[in-house]
Amino acid sequence: MFSAFRTIIARDLLLAMRRRSDVLTTLFFFVIVVSLFPLGIGPELNTLRLIAPGVFWVAALLASMLALEKLFFVDYQDGALEQMLLAPQPLSILVLGKVLAHWLVTGLPLVLLSPLLGLQYDLSTATIGIMMLTLLIGTPALSLIGAIGAALTLGLRGGGVLVSLLVLPLYIPVLIFGAGAVEAETSGLGGTGHLSMLGAILLLSALAAPLATAAALRISAE
Amino acid sequence: MGGRLNLYKFSSPATFYPLAGKIGKISTLIAVVLLVIGLYMSFFVAPTDYKQGEGYRIIFIHVPSAWMSMFIYLVMAFWAGIGLVFNTRLSSMMAQALAPTGAIMTFIALWTGAFWGKPMWGAWWVWDARLTSELILFFLYIGFIALQGSIDDARRADRAGAVLLLVGVVNIPIIYFSVKWWNTLHQGASVSVTEGSNMSTIMLQAMLIMTFAFWAYSIAVSMYRVRAIILEREKDTRWVSELPEIRR
C-alpha cells in the first residue's frame, strides 16, 4: 500500500518535472495576481500592509483552483486513471498520493515564494513568518478539498469554470482562518486559535477528502 | 388495503408519478389556503411593532423562506444519500427537483433581508454571520444546479450531484462557525437579528402559518417538478406512452 503511495508520488513528480511550464504557470499566476492589487489600490504602504493577508490568501485560493484542472485530466485522457481505478490498492490512498504530489509542485512553490512578495507589501519579518506558516498548513487543505471538485467535473464541458463554482464556497473556512491568523497575530491578539482551526481543517480534509474524491472519480470515469 | 402499507412500492417512478400528482394537488390547495390566511394575519391582524414600525412585517416572508432554504438543503442531502446508497433513481430525482426551490428560497431570504436591513440597519447588506452564510448557501445551491446541468448522462449527474451535496452538508456547519468567528473578530455584532424576540403570540402564529404555507408550496412545486423529471427520463418506457396525458 505504501509502496504504491510512494510510487505514485514519484511518478507524478517526474511527470511534472518533464512539463515544467505547467508548474511555473501556477506560480506566476500567483505572483501576477498579488502584484496587481497595489496597481489597483494604490502604492500606500499602510493600506497594503492592511490588505496583504487577504490578498495573499485570495491569490493562493485562485492559483490552487486553477491548478486543479490538471490534477486528474491528463491521467483521464491517456487511460492511466482507469488503471488506478482497477488497481488492488485502495483508490483513496492513490488519490492522496496524487494530491500530495500536486501540492508539492503547485502549492509548495507558492509558499516558498510568498516571503519575496511579502517584501513588496512591506510586511515585517514576523508577519511574513506567520503568513508562510498559514500558507504551509492551508494550501494542502485547499488541494485536498479541490480534488473533490476536480474529480466531479472530470471530462465535462466547461469544467474549469464549473470547478470554481463548486470549490470556492468550500474554500471559505480555509480563507477565513488563514487570513485571520495573520491578522490576529499582527494585531497582537495571537493567532494560535486560528492556526489550530486551520490544522483541524487540514486533518479533517486529509481524512475525508480522498474518500469523497475516490467516490467521485469512480462516478466520473465509469 | 389489507396488510401493511408497502412503502417500497412508491420507490418506482411509475407508481410514484400518479401519487406525486395527488400530493402536488393537495399541497397546492393547502399552500393557497394557508397563504391567504397567513398574509391576511400578517398584514391586517398582527399589530404594528412598537420599535420597528410597519417595516417589520417583512419577516413574515423572510423568516419562513430562510428556514426553508436551510431545511431543503438537508432534505436534498438526505435524498442524495439514499440515492447513492440504495441506487434508487427516484431519490436522486427528488434531490434534483428540490434544488431550484431551495435556491429560490435562499434568494428570497437574501432579498427580503436586504429590504428589511435598509430601514432597520441603514444598509442593504452587512457582513453579518447569518447573511454571509446564507449567501454561501446560495452559492452551494447554484453549484449543485450547475453541476447537474452540465452532465448529460442522467445517472452520472445524479451520483456526482449526490457526492457534492454530501460534501456540502458536512461543510455547512464548518462554514457557519468560521463565518461566525470571523465576524466576531472583525467587529462586534452591531445589530442582533434576534433583537426583541419576545414576539406577541399573534405575530408568532402568523409566522408559523406562513412557514407551513411555504412548506406546502415547496412540496407542491417539487412534486410537479419531479413529475416532469420522471417524464423526461422515462420517456421511452411503455408506461409513459400509455399515460392519458401523453396519448392525447
Short mmCIF file of C-alpha atoms in Angstrom, two decimals:
data_model
loop_
_atom_site.label_atom_id
_atom_site.label_comp_id
_atom_site.label_asym_id
_atom_site.label_seq_id
_atom_site.Cartn_x
_atom_site.Cartn_y
_atom_site.Cartn_z
CA MET A 1 0.00 0.00 0.00
CA PHE A 2 2.71 2.44 0.98
CA SER A 3 4.90 1.43 -1.93
CA ALA A 4 2.00 2.29 -4.25
CA PHE A 5 1.67 5.60 -2.42
CA ARG A 6 5.37 6.35 -2.88
CA THR A 7 5.37 5.18 -6.49
CA ILE A 8 2.51 7.44 -7.46
CA ILE A 9 4.16 10.44 -5.82
CA ALA A 10 7.44 9.73 -7.61
CA ARG A 11 5.63 9.24 -10.91
CA ASP A 12 3.65 12.45 -10.66
CA LEU A 13 6.71 14.44 -9.62
CA LEU A 14 8.64 13.03 -12.54
CA LEU A 15 5.83 13.90 -14.93
CA ALA A 16 5.69 17.40 -13.50
CA MET A 17 9.44 17.85 -13.94
CA ARG A 18 9.09 16.88 -17.59
CA ARG A 19 6.48 19.57 -18.06
CA ARG A 20 7.92 22.41 -16.05
CA SER A 21 5.90 25.12 -17.75
CA ASP A 22 2.73 23.86 -16.08
CA VAL A 23 4.27 24.30 -12.66
CA LEU A 24 5.60 27.74 -13.47
CA THR A 25 2.26 28.91 -14.86
CA THR A 26 0.54 28.47 -11.50
CA LEU A 27 3.39 30.12 -9.66
CA PHE A 28 3.46 33.12 -11.95
CA PHE A 29 -0.29 33.43 -11.82
CA PHE A 30 0.07 33.83 -8.04
CA VAL A 31 2.84 36.39 -8.46
CA ILE A 32 0.89 38.41 -11.01
CA VAL A 33 -2.34 38.47 -9.03
CA VAL A 34 -0.54 39.58 -5.88
CA SER A 35 1.31 42.27 -7.84
CA LEU A 36 -1.89 43.54 -9.45
CA PHE A 37 -3.50 44.63 -6.20
CA PRO A 38 -1.13 47.53 -5.47
CA LEU A 39 -1.73 48.74 -9.03
CA GLY A 40 -5.47 48.74 -8.45
CA ILE A 41 -5.48 50.09 -4.92
CA GLY A 42 -2.54 52.46 -4.89
CA PRO A 43 1.00 52.32 -3.53
CA GLU A 44 0.07 53.48 0.00
CA LEU A 45 2.15 51.15 2.21
CA ASN A 46 -0.16 51.38 5.21
CA THR A 47 -3.11 50.21 3.14
CA LEU A 48 -1.03 47.48 1.54
CA ARG A 49 0.12 46.15 4.90
CA LEU A 50 -3.52 46.04 5.98
CA ILE A 51 -4.82 44.11 2.97
CA ALA A 52 -1.77 41.85 2.48
CA PRO A 53 -3.12 38.75 4.30
CA GLY A 54 -6.38 38.85 2.39
CA VAL A 55 -4.69 39.45 -0.95
CA PHE A 56 -2.18 36.65 -0.48
CA TRP A 57 -4.82 34.21 0.59
CA VAL A 58 -7.28 35.04 -2.17
CA ALA A 59 -4.46 34.77 -4.71
CA ALA A 60 -3.41 31.42 -3.27
CA LEU A 61 -7.02 30.25 -3.45
CA LEU A 62 -7.33 31.21 -7.11
CA ALA A 63 -3.95 29.74 -8.03
CA SER A 64 -4.79 26.47 -6.30
CA MET A 65 -8.14 26.36 -8.05
CA LEU A 66 -6.64 26.99 -11.48
CA ALA A 67 -4.12 24.21 -10.99
CA LEU A 68 -6.87 21.71 -10.16
CA GLU A 69 -7.78 21.19 -13.78
CA LYS A 70 -4.54 19.33 -14.41
CA LEU A 71 -4.83 17.13 -11.33
CA PHE A 72 -6.64 14.21 -12.96
CA PHE A 73 -7.18 15.35 -16.52
CA VAL A 74 -4.01 14.02 -18.15
CA ASP A 75 -4.39 10.63 -16.48
CA TYR A 76 -8.03 10.59 -17.51
CA GLN A 77 -7.15 11.26 -21.14
CA ASP A 78 -4.36 8.73 -21.53
CA GLY A 79 -6.16 5.99 -19.62
CA ALA A 80 -3.83 5.85 -16.62
CA LEU A 81 -6.72 6.78 -14.37
CA GLU A 82 -8.64 3.68 -15.36
CA GLN A 83 -5.67 1.57 -14.38
CA MET A 84 -5.62 3.29 -10.99
CA LEU A 85 -9.31 2.53 -10.54
CA LEU A 86 -8.59 -1.12 -11.26
CA ALA A 87 -5.54 -1.30 -9.00
CA PRO A 88 -5.77 -3.56 -5.94
CA GLN A 89 -4.62 -0.75 -3.65
CA PRO A 90 -7.35 1.47 -2.17
CA LEU A 91 -8.14 4.29 -4.56
CA SER A 92 -8.21 6.85 -1.76
CA ILE A 93 -4.53 6.15 -0.99
CA LEU A 94 -3.63 6.68 -4.63
CA VAL A 95 -5.68 9.86 -4.63
CA LEU A 96 -3.89 11.06 -1.51
CA GLY A 97 -0.56 10.42 -3.25
CA LYS A 98 -1.64 12.31 -6.35
CA VAL A 99 -2.90 15.25 -4.30
CA LEU A 100 0.32 15.34 -2.28
CA ALA A 101 2.43 15.36 -5.45
CA HIS A 102 0.18 18.02 -6.90
CA TRP A 103 0.62 20.17 -3.80
CA LEU A 104 4.39 19.69 -3.92
CA VAL A 105 4.53 21.15 -7.42
CA THR A 106 1.79 23.80 -7.22
CA GLY A 107 1.32 24.65 -3.54
CA LEU A 108 4.77 24.46 -2.01
CA PRO A 109 6.50 26.81 -4.52
CA LEU A 110 3.82 29.34 -3.72
CA VAL A 111 4.56 29.07 0.00
CA LEU A 112 8.27 29.43 -0.64
CA LEU A 113 7.83 32.46 -2.85
CA SER A 114 5.45 34.31 -0.53
CA PRO A 115 8.20 35.98 1.59
CA LEU A 116 9.53 37.71 -1.51
CA LEU A 117 6.09 39.05 -2.33
CA GLY A 118 5.64 39.96 1.32
CA LEU A 119 8.51 42.41 0.92
CA GLN A 120 6.55 44.12 -1.84
CA TYR A 121 3.82 44.75 0.70
CA ASP A 122 6.33 45.98 3.32
CA LEU A 123 5.47 43.24 5.79
CA SER A 124 7.57 42.70 8.90
CA THR A 125 9.63 39.54 9.29
CA ALA A 126 7.26 38.20 11.95
CA THR A 127 4.23 38.72 9.71
CA ILE A 128 5.97 37.04 6.79
CA GLY A 129 6.79 34.10 9.03
CA ILE A 130 3.22 33.61 10.20
CA MET A 131 1.96 34.08 6.66
CA MET A 132 4.25 31.32 5.42
CA LEU A 133 3.10 29.09 8.24
CA THR A 134 -0.59 29.59 7.44
CA LEU A 135 0.03 29.01 3.74
CA LEU A 136 2.01 25.89 4.59
CA ILE A 137 -0.88 24.47 6.60
CA GLY A 138 -3.66 25.87 4.43
CA THR A 139 -2.64 25.13 0.86
CA PRO A 140 -2.57 21.32 1.27
CA ALA A 141 -6.13 21.57 2.60
CA LEU A 142 -7.05 23.58 -0.49
CA SER A 143 -5.58 20.90 -2.76
CA LEU A 144 -7.41 18.15 -0.87
CA ILE A 145 -10.79 19.88 -0.96
CA GLY A 146 -10.28 20.98 -4.54
CA ALA A 147 -9.54 17.41 -5.63
CA ILE A 148 -13.20 16.55 -4.95
CA GLY A 149 -14.32 19.27 -7.35
CA ALA A 150 -11.71 18.26 -9.93
CA ALA A 151 -12.88 14.65 -9.79
CA LEU A 152 -16.55 15.59 -10.08
CA THR A 153 -16.04 17.77 -13.15
CA LEU A 154 -13.64 15.42 -14.91
CA GLY A 155 -14.13 15.50 -18.65
CA LEU A 156 -17.10 17.87 -18.61
CA ARG A 157 -17.73 20.75 -20.94
CA GLY A 158 -16.52 23.96 -19.31
CA GLY A 159 -15.12 22.00 -16.39
CA GLY A 160 -12.72 24.78 -15.45
CA VAL A 161 -15.43 27.34 -14.74
CA LEU A 162 -17.64 24.77 -13.10
CA VAL A 163 -14.93 23.65 -10.72
CA SER A 164 -14.60 27.18 -9.39
CA LEU A 165 -18.32 27.31 -8.71
CA LEU A 166 -18.17 24.04 -6.78
CA VAL A 167 -14.93 24.50 -4.92
CA LEU A 168 -14.72 28.17 -3.96
CA PRO A 169 -17.60 28.09 -1.42
CA LEU A 170 -15.91 25.12 0.24
CA TYR A 171 -12.62 27.05 0.42
CA ILE A 172 -14.15 29.80 2.54
CA PRO A 173 -13.28 28.37 6.00
CA VAL A 174 -9.63 27.95 4.98
CA LEU A 175 -9.57 31.53 3.72
CA ILE A 176 -11.11 32.86 6.90
CA PHE A 177 -8.75 31.08 9.28
CA GLY A 178 -5.69 31.53 7.08
CA ALA A 179 -6.03 35.25 6.59
CA GLY A 180 -7.45 35.58 10.11
CA ALA A 181 -4.38 34.02 11.72
CA VAL A 182 -2.07 36.55 10.07
CA GLU A 183 -4.29 39.43 11.03
CA ALA A 184 -4.78 38.25 14.62
CA GLU A 185 -1.03 37.78 15.01
CA THR A 186 -0.15 41.24 13.68
CA SER A 187 -2.85 42.96 15.74
CA GLY A 188 -1.41 41.32 18.86
CA LEU A 189 -4.36 39.02 19.58
CA GLY A 190 -2.33 35.89 18.89
CA GLY A 191 -3.16 33.60 16.02
CA THR A 192 -2.83 30.26 17.81
CA GLY A 193 -6.55 29.62 17.78
CA HIS A 194 -6.78 30.27 14.07
CA LEU A 195 -3.77 28.09 13.39
CA SER A 196 -5.29 25.24 15.39
CA MET A 197 -8.51 25.52 13.41
CA LEU A 198 -6.54 25.56 10.18
CA GLY A 199 -4.72 22.42 11.30
CA ALA A 200 -8.02 20.79 12.22
CA ILE A 201 -9.41 21.56 8.76
CA LEU A 202 -6.27 20.09 7.18
CA LEU A 203 -6.60 16.88 9.22
CA LEU A 204 -10.31 16.54 8.52
CA SER A 205 -9.83 17.09 4.80
CA ALA A 206 -6.87 14.69 4.70
CA LEU A 207 -9.16 12.04 6.20
CA ALA A 208 -12.38 12.67 4.35
CA ALA A 209 -11.48 14.33 1.06
CA PRO A 210 -9.59 11.37 -0.50
CA LEU A 211 -12.61 9.14 0.16
CA ALA A 212 -15.00 11.62 -1.44
CA THR A 213 -12.58 12.15 -4.32
CA ALA A 214 -12.26 8.41 -4.89
CA ALA A 215 -16.07 8.08 -4.97
CA ALA A 216 -16.31 11.00 -7.38
CA LEU A 217 -13.59 9.52 -9.64
CA ARG A 218 -15.44 6.22 -9.86
CA ILE A 219 -18.60 8.08 -10.84
CA SER A 220 -16.86 10.25 -13.42
CA ALA A 221 -14.80 7.51 -15.05
CA GLU A 222 -17.45 4.84 -15.26
CA MET B 1 -55.92 -2.16 1.61
CA GLY B 2 -55.24 -5.11 3.96
CA GLY B 3 -51.82 -5.94 5.29
CA ARG B 4 -49.21 -3.30 5.90
CA LEU B 5 -48.55 -0.48 3.53
CA ASN B 6 -45.66 -1.27 1.24
CA LEU B 7 -43.53 1.86 1.15
CA TYR B 8 -41.14 0.38 -1.37
CA LYS B 9 -43.96 0.36 -3.86
CA PHE B 10 -43.53 4.08 -4.34
CA SER B 11 -39.81 3.94 -4.95
CA SER B 12 -40.55 3.16 -8.58
CA PRO B 13 -41.11 6.19 -10.83
CA ALA B 14 -44.10 4.52 -12.50
CA THR B 15 -46.03 4.17 -9.23
CA PHE B 16 -44.80 7.42 -7.75
CA TYR B 17 -45.84 9.51 -10.74
CA PRO B 18 -49.62 9.43 -10.03
CA LEU B 19 -49.01 9.75 -6.27
CA ALA B 20 -46.83 12.83 -6.87
CA GLY B 21 -49.68 14.33 -8.85
CA LYS B 22 -52.09 13.80 -5.94
CA ILE B 23 -49.64 15.14 -3.33
CA GLY B 24 -48.94 18.10 -5.59
CA LYS B 25 -52.62 18.98 -5.91
CA ILE B 26 -53.32 18.66 -2.18
CA SER B 27 -50.21 20.67 -1.28
CA THR B 28 -51.15 23.41 -3.72
CA LEU B 29 -54.55 23.67 -2.08
CA ILE B 30 -53.02 23.78 1.42
CA ALA B 31 -50.43 26.33 0.29
CA VAL B 32 -53.03 28.66 -1.21
CA VAL B 33 -55.35 28.48 1.82
CA LEU B 34 -52.53 28.97 4.32
CA LEU B 35 -51.01 31.79 2.27
CA VAL B 36 -54.32 33.67 2.22
CA ILE B 37 -54.80 33.23 5.97
CA GLY B 38 -51.14 33.91 6.74
CA LEU B 39 -50.89 37.02 4.58
CA TYR B 40 -54.16 38.39 5.98
CA MET B 41 -52.94 37.81 9.52
CA SER B 42 -49.51 39.28 8.89
CA PHE B 43 -50.79 42.41 7.18
CA PHE B 44 -54.06 43.17 8.98
CA VAL B 45 -54.27 41.23 12.24
CA ALA B 46 -50.71 41.38 13.59
CA PRO B 47 -50.13 44.63 15.49
CA THR B 48 -47.58 47.22 14.45
CA ASP B 49 -44.26 46.71 16.18
CA TYR B 50 -43.58 49.48 18.66
CA LYS B 51 -39.92 49.68 17.74
CA GLN B 52 -39.69 48.72 14.10
CA GLY B 53 -42.99 50.12 12.82
CA GLU B 54 -44.68 48.54 9.82
CA GLY B 55 -41.41 47.52 8.24
CA TYR B 56 -41.08 44.51 10.48
CA ARG B 57 -43.88 42.77 8.57
CA ILE B 58 -41.34 41.61 6.03
CA ILE B 59 -40.24 38.93 8.48
CA PHE B 60 -43.43 37.02 7.70
CA ILE B 61 -41.87 36.28 4.32
CA HIS B 62 -38.23 36.45 5.33
CA VAL B 63 -38.12 34.01 8.22
CA PRO B 64 -40.11 31.20 6.56
CA SER B 65 -38.02 31.43 3.39
CA ALA B 66 -34.78 31.39 5.38
CA TRP B 67 -35.92 28.33 7.31
CA MET B 68 -36.99 26.57 4.13
CA SER B 69 -33.72 27.41 2.40
CA MET B 70 -31.74 25.55 5.06
CA PHE B 71 -34.23 22.75 5.50
CA ILE B 72 -34.46 21.99 1.77
CA TYR B 73 -30.69 21.57 1.54
CA LEU B 74 -30.82 18.97 4.32
CA VAL B 75 -33.70 17.16 2.60
CA MET B 76 -31.76 17.20 -0.68
CA ALA B 77 -28.70 15.77 1.02
CA PHE B 78 -30.90 13.11 2.63
CA TRP B 79 -32.37 12.05 -0.72
CA ALA B 80 -28.97 12.20 -2.38
CA GLY B 81 -27.52 9.95 0.33
CA ILE B 82 -30.38 7.46 -0.06
CA GLY B 83 -29.95 7.55 -3.82
CA LEU B 84 -26.23 6.92 -3.56
CA VAL B 85 -26.52 4.07 -1.07
CA PHE B 86 -29.57 2.22 -2.37
CA ASN B 87 -29.15 3.25 -6.00
CA THR B 88 -32.79 4.31 -6.26
CA ARG B 89 -33.39 6.56 -9.22
CA LEU B 90 -36.34 8.34 -7.68
CA SER B 91 -34.37 9.62 -4.67
CA SER B 92 -31.89 11.37 -6.96
CA MET B 93 -34.76 12.82 -8.95
CA MET B 94 -36.20 14.22 -5.72
CA ALA B 95 -32.89 15.87 -4.90
CA GLN B 96 -32.78 17.39 -8.36
CA ALA B 97 -36.40 18.54 -8.16
CA LEU B 98 -35.86 20.30 -4.83
CA ALA B 99 -32.76 22.26 -5.88
CA PRO B 100 -34.39 25.18 -7.76
CA THR B 101 -36.94 25.68 -4.96
CA GLY B 102 -34.15 25.76 -2.40
CA ALA B 103 -32.18 28.26 -4.44
CA ILE B 104 -35.27 30.47 -4.84
CA MET B 105 -35.95 30.33 -1.09
CA THR B 106 -32.36 31.36 -0.39
CA PHE B 107 -32.67 34.19 -2.85
CA ILE B 108 -35.97 35.38 -1.34
CA ALA B 109 -34.43 35.26 2.13
CA LEU B 110 -31.47 37.37 0.99
CA TRP B 111 -33.63 39.79 -0.97
CA THR B 112 -36.22 40.37 1.75
CA GLY B 113 -33.39 40.58 4.25
CA ALA B 114 -31.91 43.45 2.26
CA PHE B 115 -35.31 45.18 2.19
CA TRP B 116 -35.56 44.77 5.94
CA GLY B 117 -31.97 45.81 6.55
CA LYS B 118 -32.18 49.14 4.73
CA PRO B 119 -34.74 50.80 7.07
CA MET B 120 -33.62 48.93 10.22
CA TRP B 121 -29.83 48.93 9.92
CA GLY B 122 -29.48 51.67 7.30
CA ALA B 123 -27.67 49.35 4.90
CA TRP B 124 -28.80 46.93 2.23
CA TRP B 125 -26.10 44.49 3.23
CA VAL B 126 -23.96 43.98 6.31
CA TRP B 127 -21.36 41.26 6.68
CA ASP B 128 -23.24 39.59 9.47
CA ALA B 129 -22.58 35.89 10.06
CA ARG B 130 -26.11 34.86 9.13
CA LEU B 131 -26.21 36.91 5.96
CA THR B 132 -22.83 35.67 4.84
CA SER B 133 -23.59 32.01 5.46
CA GLU B 134 -26.95 32.36 3.70
CA LEU B 135 -25.08 33.81 0.72
CA ILE B 136 -22.67 30.88 0.75
CA LEU B 137 -25.64 28.50 0.91
CA PHE B 138 -26.93 30.22 -2.22
CA PHE B 139 -23.58 29.54 -3.91
CA LEU B 140 -23.79 25.89 -2.90
CA TYR B 141 -27.25 25.58 -4.48
CA ILE B 142 -26.03 27.24 -7.66
CA GLY B 143 -23.01 24.92 -7.78
CA PHE B 144 -25.25 21.86 -7.46
CA ILE B 145 -27.62 23.06 -10.19
CA ALA B 146 -24.69 23.95 -12.47
CA LEU B 147 -23.06 20.55 -11.96
CA GLN B 148 -26.29 18.70 -12.72
CA GLY B 149 -26.91 20.88 -15.74
CA SER B 150 -23.53 20.29 -17.31
CA ILE B 151 -23.60 16.49 -17.14
CA ASP B 152 -25.59 14.92 -19.95
CA ASP B 153 -25.67 11.39 -18.60
CA ALA B 154 -28.50 11.41 -16.04
CA ARG B 155 -27.03 8.63 -13.93
CA ARG B 156 -23.66 10.32 -13.62
CA ALA B 157 -25.37 13.67 -12.93
CA ASP B 158 -27.33 12.10 -10.08
CA ARG B 159 -24.37 10.49 -8.42
CA ALA B 160 -21.97 13.38 -8.91
CA GLY B 161 -24.60 15.72 -7.50
CA ALA B 162 -25.09 13.40 -4.54
CA VAL B 163 -21.37 13.46 -3.69
CA LEU B 164 -21.38 17.25 -3.92
CA LEU B 165 -24.44 17.52 -1.67
CA LEU B 166 -22.95 15.24 0.96
CA VAL B 167 -19.66 17.15 0.92
CA GLY B 168 -21.67 20.36 1.18
CA VAL B 169 -23.71 19.16 4.12
CA VAL B 170 -20.56 18.27 6.06
CA ASN B 171 -19.17 21.70 5.25
CA ILE B 172 -22.20 23.76 6.21
CA PRO B 173 -21.56 23.73 9.97
CA ILE B 174 -17.85 24.41 9.39
CA ILE B 175 -18.67 27.32 7.10
CA TYR B 176 -21.27 28.66 9.50
CA PHE B 177 -18.98 28.67 12.52
CA SER B 178 -15.98 30.00 10.64
CA VAL B 179 -18.05 32.87 9.31
CA LYS B 180 -19.41 33.50 12.78
CA TRP B 181 -15.96 33.66 14.38
CA TRP B 182 -14.62 35.72 11.51
CA ASN B 183 -17.42 38.20 12.05
CA THR B 184 -17.00 38.49 15.81
CA LEU B 185 -13.28 39.04 15.38
CA HIS B 186 -13.69 41.82 12.89
CA GLN B 187 -16.44 43.73 14.63
CA GLY B 188 -18.91 43.26 17.39
CA ALA B 189 -22.31 42.39 16.02
CA SER B 190 -23.73 45.89 15.82
CA VAL B 191 -27.29 44.75 15.50
CA SER B 192 -28.57 41.40 16.57
CA VAL B 193 -31.09 39.82 14.27
CA THR B 194 -32.98 38.40 17.21
CA GLU B 195 -33.26 41.71 18.97
CA GLY B 196 -36.52 41.96 20.87
CA SER B 197 -37.53 38.46 20.03
CA ASN B 198 -40.31 38.29 22.60
CA MET B 199 -42.84 38.42 19.84
CA SER B 200 -46.51 38.69 20.55
CA THR B 201 -48.46 35.47 20.15
CA ILE B 202 -50.35 36.70 17.14
CA MET B 203 -47.13 37.51 15.30
CA LEU B 204 -45.73 34.09 16.09
CA GLN B 205 -48.93 32.44 14.90
CA ALA B 206 -48.87 34.37 11.64
CA MET B 207 -45.25 33.44 11.10
CA LEU B 208 -45.91 29.76 11.76
CA ILE B 209 -48.85 29.76 9.35
CA MET B 210 -46.64 31.40 6.73
CA THR B 211 -43.97 28.78 7.39
CA PHE B 212 -46.42 25.97 6.77
CA ALA B 213 -47.63 27.75 3.66
CA PHE B 214 -44.06 27.91 2.34
CA TRP B 215 -43.60 24.30 3.28
CA ALA B 216 -46.72 23.23 1.36
CA TYR B 217 -45.63 25.38 -1.58
CA SER B 218 -42.20 23.74 -1.66
CA ILE B 219 -43.74 20.27 -1.58
CA ALA B 220 -46.21 21.16 -4.32
CA VAL B 221 -43.63 22.68 -6.63
CA SER B 222 -41.11 19.90 -6.14
CA MET B 223 -43.79 17.28 -6.79
CA TYR B 224 -44.74 18.91 -10.09
CA ARG B 225 -41.06 19.22 -10.94
CA VAL B 226 -40.31 15.61 -10.09
CA ARG B 227 -43.19 14.59 -12.36
CA ALA B 228 -41.62 16.50 -15.20
CA ILE B 229 -38.24 14.91 -14.48
CA ILE B 230 -39.79 11.43 -14.40
CA LEU B 231 -41.48 12.01 -17.74
CA GLU B 232 -38.29 13.31 -19.27
CA ARG B 233 -36.13 10.45 -18.08
CA GLU B 234 -38.64 7.67 -18.67
CA LYS B 235 -39.95 8.96 -21.96
CA ASP B 236 -39.00 5.79 -23.79
CA THR B 237 -40.82 3.44 -21.44
CA ARG B 238 -44.16 1.87 -22.12
CA TRP B 239 -45.99 3.17 -19.05
CA VAL B 240 -45.25 6.75 -20.01
CA SER B 241 -46.54 6.24 -23.55
CA GLU B 242 -49.73 4.80 -22.09
CA LEU B 243 -50.44 7.79 -19.84
CA PRO B 244 -53.67 9.55 -20.84
CA GLU B 245 -51.98 12.98 -20.88
CA ILE B 246 -49.28 11.70 -23.22
CA ARG B 247 -51.59 9.89 -25.65
CA ARG B 248 -53.75 12.94 -26.10
#
